[in-house]
GROMACS .gro file of C-alpha atoms in nm:
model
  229
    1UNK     CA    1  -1.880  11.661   4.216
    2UNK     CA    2  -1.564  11.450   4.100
    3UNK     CA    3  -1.355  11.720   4.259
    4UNK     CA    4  -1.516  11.670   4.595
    5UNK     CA    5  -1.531  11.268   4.605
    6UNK     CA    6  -1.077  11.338   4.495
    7UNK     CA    7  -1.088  11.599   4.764
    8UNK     CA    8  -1.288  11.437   5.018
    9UNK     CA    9  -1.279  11.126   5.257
   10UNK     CA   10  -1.044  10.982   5.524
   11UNK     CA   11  -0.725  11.205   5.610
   12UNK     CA   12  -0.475  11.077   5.460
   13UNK     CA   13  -0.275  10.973   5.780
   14UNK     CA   14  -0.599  10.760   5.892
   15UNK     CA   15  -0.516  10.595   5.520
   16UNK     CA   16  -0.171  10.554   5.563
   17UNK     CA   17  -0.236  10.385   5.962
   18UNK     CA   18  -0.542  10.177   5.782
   19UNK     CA   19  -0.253   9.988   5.519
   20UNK     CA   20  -0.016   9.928   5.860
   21UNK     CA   21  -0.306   9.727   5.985
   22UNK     CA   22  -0.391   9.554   5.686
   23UNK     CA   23  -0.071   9.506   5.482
   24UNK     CA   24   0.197   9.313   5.747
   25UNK     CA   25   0.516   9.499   5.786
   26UNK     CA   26   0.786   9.253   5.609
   27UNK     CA   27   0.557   9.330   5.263
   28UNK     CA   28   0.547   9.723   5.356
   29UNK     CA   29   0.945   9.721   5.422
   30UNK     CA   30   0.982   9.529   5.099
   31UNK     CA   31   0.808   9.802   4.866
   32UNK     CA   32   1.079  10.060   4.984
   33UNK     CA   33   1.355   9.818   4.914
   34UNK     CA   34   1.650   9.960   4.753
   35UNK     CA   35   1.648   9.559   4.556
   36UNK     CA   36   1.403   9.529   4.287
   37UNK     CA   37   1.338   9.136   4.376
   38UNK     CA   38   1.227   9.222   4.726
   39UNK     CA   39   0.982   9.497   4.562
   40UNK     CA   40   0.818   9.241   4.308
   41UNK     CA   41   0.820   9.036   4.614
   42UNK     CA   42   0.594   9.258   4.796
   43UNK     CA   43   0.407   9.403   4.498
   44UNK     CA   44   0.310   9.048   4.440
   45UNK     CA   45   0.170   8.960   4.781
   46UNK     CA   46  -0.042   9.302   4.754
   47UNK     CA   47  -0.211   9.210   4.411
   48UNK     CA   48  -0.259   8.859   4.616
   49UNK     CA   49  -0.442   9.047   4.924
   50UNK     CA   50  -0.606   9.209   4.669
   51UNK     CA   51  -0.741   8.901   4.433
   52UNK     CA   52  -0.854   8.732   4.730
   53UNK     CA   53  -0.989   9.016   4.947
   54UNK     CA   54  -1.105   9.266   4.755
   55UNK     CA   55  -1.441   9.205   4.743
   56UNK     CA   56  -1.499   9.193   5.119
   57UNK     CA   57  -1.308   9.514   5.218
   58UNK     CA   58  -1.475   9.780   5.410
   59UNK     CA   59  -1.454  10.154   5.282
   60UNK     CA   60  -1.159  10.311   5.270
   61UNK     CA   61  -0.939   9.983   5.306
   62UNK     CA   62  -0.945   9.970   4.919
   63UNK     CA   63  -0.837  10.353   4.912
   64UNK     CA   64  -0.558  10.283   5.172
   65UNK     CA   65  -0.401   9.992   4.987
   66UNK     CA   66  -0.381  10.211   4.644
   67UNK     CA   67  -0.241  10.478   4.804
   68UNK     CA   68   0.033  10.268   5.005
   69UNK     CA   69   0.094  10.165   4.584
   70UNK     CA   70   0.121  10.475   4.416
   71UNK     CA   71   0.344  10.611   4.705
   72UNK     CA   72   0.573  10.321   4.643
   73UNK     CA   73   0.535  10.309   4.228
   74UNK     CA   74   0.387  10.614   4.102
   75UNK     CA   75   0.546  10.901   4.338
   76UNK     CA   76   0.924  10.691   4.305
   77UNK     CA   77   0.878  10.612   3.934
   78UNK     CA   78   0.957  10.279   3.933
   79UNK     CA   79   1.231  10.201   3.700
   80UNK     CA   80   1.163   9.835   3.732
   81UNK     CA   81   0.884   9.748   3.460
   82UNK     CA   82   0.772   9.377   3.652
   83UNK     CA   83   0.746   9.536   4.000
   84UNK     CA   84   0.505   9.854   3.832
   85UNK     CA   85   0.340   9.567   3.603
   86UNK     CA   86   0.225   9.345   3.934
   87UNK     CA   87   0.148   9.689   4.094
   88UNK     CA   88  -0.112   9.790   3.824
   89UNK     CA   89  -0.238   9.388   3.860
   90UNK     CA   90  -0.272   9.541   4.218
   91UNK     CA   91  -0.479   9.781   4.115
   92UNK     CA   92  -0.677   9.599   3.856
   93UNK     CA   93  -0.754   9.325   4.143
   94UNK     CA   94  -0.917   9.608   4.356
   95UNK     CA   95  -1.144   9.800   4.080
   96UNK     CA   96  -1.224   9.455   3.973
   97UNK     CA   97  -1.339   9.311   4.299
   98UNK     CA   98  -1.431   9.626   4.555
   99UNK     CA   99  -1.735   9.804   4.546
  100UNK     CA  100  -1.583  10.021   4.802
  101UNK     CA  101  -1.294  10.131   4.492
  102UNK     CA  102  -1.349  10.535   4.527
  103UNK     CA  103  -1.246  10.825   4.280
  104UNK     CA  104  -0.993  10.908   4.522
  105UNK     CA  105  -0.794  10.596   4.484
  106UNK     CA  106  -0.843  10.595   4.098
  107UNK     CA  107  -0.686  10.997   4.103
  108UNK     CA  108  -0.364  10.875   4.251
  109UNK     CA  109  -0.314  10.597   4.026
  110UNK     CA  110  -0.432  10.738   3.680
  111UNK     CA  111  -0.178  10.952   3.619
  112UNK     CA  112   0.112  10.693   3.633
  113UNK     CA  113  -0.044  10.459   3.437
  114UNK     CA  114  -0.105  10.685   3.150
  115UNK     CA  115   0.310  10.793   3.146
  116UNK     CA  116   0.328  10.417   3.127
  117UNK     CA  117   0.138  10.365   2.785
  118UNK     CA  118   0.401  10.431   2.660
  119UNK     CA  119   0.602  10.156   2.772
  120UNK     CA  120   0.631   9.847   2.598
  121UNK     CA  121   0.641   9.623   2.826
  122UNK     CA  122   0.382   9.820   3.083
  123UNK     CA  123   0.170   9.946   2.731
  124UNK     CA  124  -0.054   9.622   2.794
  125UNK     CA  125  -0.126   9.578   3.203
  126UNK     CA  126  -0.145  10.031   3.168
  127UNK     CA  127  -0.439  10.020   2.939
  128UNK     CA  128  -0.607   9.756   3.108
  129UNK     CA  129  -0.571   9.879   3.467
  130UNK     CA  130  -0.736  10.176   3.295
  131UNK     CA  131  -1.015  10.017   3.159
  132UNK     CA  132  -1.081   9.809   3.451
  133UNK     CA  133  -1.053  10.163   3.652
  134UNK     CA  134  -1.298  10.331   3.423
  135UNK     CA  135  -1.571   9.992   3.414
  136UNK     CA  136  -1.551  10.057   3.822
  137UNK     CA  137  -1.557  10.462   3.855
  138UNK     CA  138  -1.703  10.587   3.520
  139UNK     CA  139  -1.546  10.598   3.199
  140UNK     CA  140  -1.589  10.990   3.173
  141UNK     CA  141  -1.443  11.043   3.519
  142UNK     CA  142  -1.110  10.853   3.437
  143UNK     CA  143  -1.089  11.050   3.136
  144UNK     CA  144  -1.074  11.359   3.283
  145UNK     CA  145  -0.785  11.293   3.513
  146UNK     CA  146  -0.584  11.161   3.211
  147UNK     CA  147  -0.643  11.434   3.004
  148UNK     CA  148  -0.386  11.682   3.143
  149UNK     CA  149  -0.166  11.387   3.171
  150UNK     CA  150  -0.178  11.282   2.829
  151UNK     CA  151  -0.119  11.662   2.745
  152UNK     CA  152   0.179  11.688   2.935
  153UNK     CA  153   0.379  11.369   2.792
  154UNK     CA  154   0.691  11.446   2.671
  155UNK     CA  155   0.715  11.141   2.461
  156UNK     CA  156   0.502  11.110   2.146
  157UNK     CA  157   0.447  10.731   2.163
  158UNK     CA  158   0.315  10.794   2.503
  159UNK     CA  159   0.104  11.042   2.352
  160UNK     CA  160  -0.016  10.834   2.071
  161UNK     CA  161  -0.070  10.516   2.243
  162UNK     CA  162  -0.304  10.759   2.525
  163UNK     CA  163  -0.487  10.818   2.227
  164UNK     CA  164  -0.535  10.480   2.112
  165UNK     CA  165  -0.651  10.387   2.462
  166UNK     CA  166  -0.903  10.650   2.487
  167UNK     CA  167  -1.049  10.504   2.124
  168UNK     CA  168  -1.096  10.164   2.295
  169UNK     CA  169  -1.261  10.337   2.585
  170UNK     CA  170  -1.487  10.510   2.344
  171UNK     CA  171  -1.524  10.198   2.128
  172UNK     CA  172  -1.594   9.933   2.465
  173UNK     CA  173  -1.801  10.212   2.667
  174UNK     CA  174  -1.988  10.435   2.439
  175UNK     CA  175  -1.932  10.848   2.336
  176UNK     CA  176  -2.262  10.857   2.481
  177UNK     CA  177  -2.083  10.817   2.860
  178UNK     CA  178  -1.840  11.055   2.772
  179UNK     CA  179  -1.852  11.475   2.753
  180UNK     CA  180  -1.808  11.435   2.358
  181UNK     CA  181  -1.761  11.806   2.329
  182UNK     CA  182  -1.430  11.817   2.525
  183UNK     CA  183  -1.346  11.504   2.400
  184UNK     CA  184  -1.365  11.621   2.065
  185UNK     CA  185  -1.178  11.958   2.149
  186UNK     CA  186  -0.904  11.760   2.340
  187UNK     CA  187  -0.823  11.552   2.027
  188UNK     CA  188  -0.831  11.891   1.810
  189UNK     CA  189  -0.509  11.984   2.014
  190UNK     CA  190  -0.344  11.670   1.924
  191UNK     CA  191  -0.422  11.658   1.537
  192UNK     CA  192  -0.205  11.921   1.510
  193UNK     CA  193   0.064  11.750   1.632
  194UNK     CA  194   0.414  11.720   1.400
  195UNK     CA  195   0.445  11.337   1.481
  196UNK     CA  196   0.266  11.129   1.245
  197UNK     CA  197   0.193  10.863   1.467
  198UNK     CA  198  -0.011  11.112   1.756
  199UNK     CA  199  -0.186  11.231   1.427
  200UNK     CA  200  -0.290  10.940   1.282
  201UNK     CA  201  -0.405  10.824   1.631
  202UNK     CA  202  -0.614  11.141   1.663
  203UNK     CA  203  -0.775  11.051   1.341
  204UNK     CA  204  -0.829  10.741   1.419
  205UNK     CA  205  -1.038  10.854   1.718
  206UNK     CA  206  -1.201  11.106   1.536
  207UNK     CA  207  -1.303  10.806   1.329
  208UNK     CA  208  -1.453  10.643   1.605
  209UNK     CA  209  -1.660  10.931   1.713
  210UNK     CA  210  -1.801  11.012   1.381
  211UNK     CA  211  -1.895  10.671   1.369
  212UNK     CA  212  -2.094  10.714   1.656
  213UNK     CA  213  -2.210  11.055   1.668
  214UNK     CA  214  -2.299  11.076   1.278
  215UNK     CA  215  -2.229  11.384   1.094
  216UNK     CA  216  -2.287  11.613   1.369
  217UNK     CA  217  -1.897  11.572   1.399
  218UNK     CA  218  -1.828  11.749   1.097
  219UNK     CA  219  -1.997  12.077   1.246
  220UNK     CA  220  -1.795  12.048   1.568
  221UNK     CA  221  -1.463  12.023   1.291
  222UNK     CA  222  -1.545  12.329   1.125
  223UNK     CA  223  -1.277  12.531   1.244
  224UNK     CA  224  -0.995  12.217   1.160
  225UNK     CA  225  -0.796  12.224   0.820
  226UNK     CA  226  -0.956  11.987   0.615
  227UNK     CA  227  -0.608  11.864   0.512
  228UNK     CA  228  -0.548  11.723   0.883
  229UNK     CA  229  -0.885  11.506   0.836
   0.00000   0.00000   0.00000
């Protein structure tokens, strides 16, 4: 079912036609500006389109405009942290204030803001974008377009942070909304990692989960070392 509402829905040239209509041309041009100020420039008057007309936009306008954004952040990578910041505000404003906010826009966007968590500077607008993204298309569906994300991360403080962002979604939203089996065996692959930080993080979640599962957790552990718990 997720993979058909990712898969499904207006052709992507009908999306990329609907954001010349809606987003003017000077603030299109801007995004794919070789100078960073003219970017932020344009980012900026998106998350303003956004704030103000979000909740009145007709299905897939919403869709459109987050696509037209992670062409210009997520498939450049954006080396300029304020231009990807207002870009996730972007985003944010749209969950936040569309009902018409699909799966389909969330898929293109999760995966950059995830590689971002580990950021310090994006660590903070990343995990909320996510949240926001999670409150608007289900927590358990936004998990499971991080996970192979979060698996792939090079970097460990990406890696660990991911972690800590998935506790808060557990903690805010409830195990009970997520698959806690592959939850659970998705933060198995990560306790065994060598960097204490990732480990700890994993422990920490596992933490979380027991807390809200009750002992059950321990059968589901059975085949862990004890010494990683």
């Amino acid at each position: 079912k997720d993979e058909e509402a990712v898969s499904s829905g207006a052709p992507p040239e009908q999306l990329d036609a609907l954001a010349e209509e809606h987003v003017p041309e000077d603030v299109r041009n801007k995004l794919a500006s070789a100078n960073w100020k003219e970017r932020l420039e344009a980012a900026d008057a998106v998350c303003t389109m956004a704030r103000e007309k979000g909740e009145g936009m007709e299905h897939p306008i919403p869709e459109a405009i987050v696509r037209l954004l992670a062409k210009a952040v997520v498939d450049k990578k954006e080396t300029n942290f304020q231009v990807s910041a207002k870009a996730f505000e972007a985003v944010h404003a749209l969950a936040e204030k569309s009902p018409k906010f699909t799966k389909r826009a969330a898929h293109w966007f999760v995966g950059g803001l995830v590689e971002k968590l580990g950021d310090a500077k994006l660590r903070a607008p990343a995990n909320d974008c996510l949240l926001m993204i999670a409150e608007a298309c289900s927590p358990q569906f936004v998990l499971s377009q991080a996970y192979d994300h979060i698996s792939k991360q090079k970097s460990p403080k990406t890696q660990e942070n991911a972690l800590c962002w998935i506790n808060t979604l557990a903690s805010e939203f409830g195990i009970r909304l997520l698959k806690a089996k592959q939850l659970l065996d998705f933060t198995k692959t990560l306790l065994e990692a060598s960097n204490p930080g990732v480990k700890r993080a994993a422990v920490d979640l596992l933490a979380t989960m027991r807390r809200q599962l009750g002992p059950d957790v321990r059968g589901m552990l059975a085949d862990v070392k004890p010494a990683l718990l």
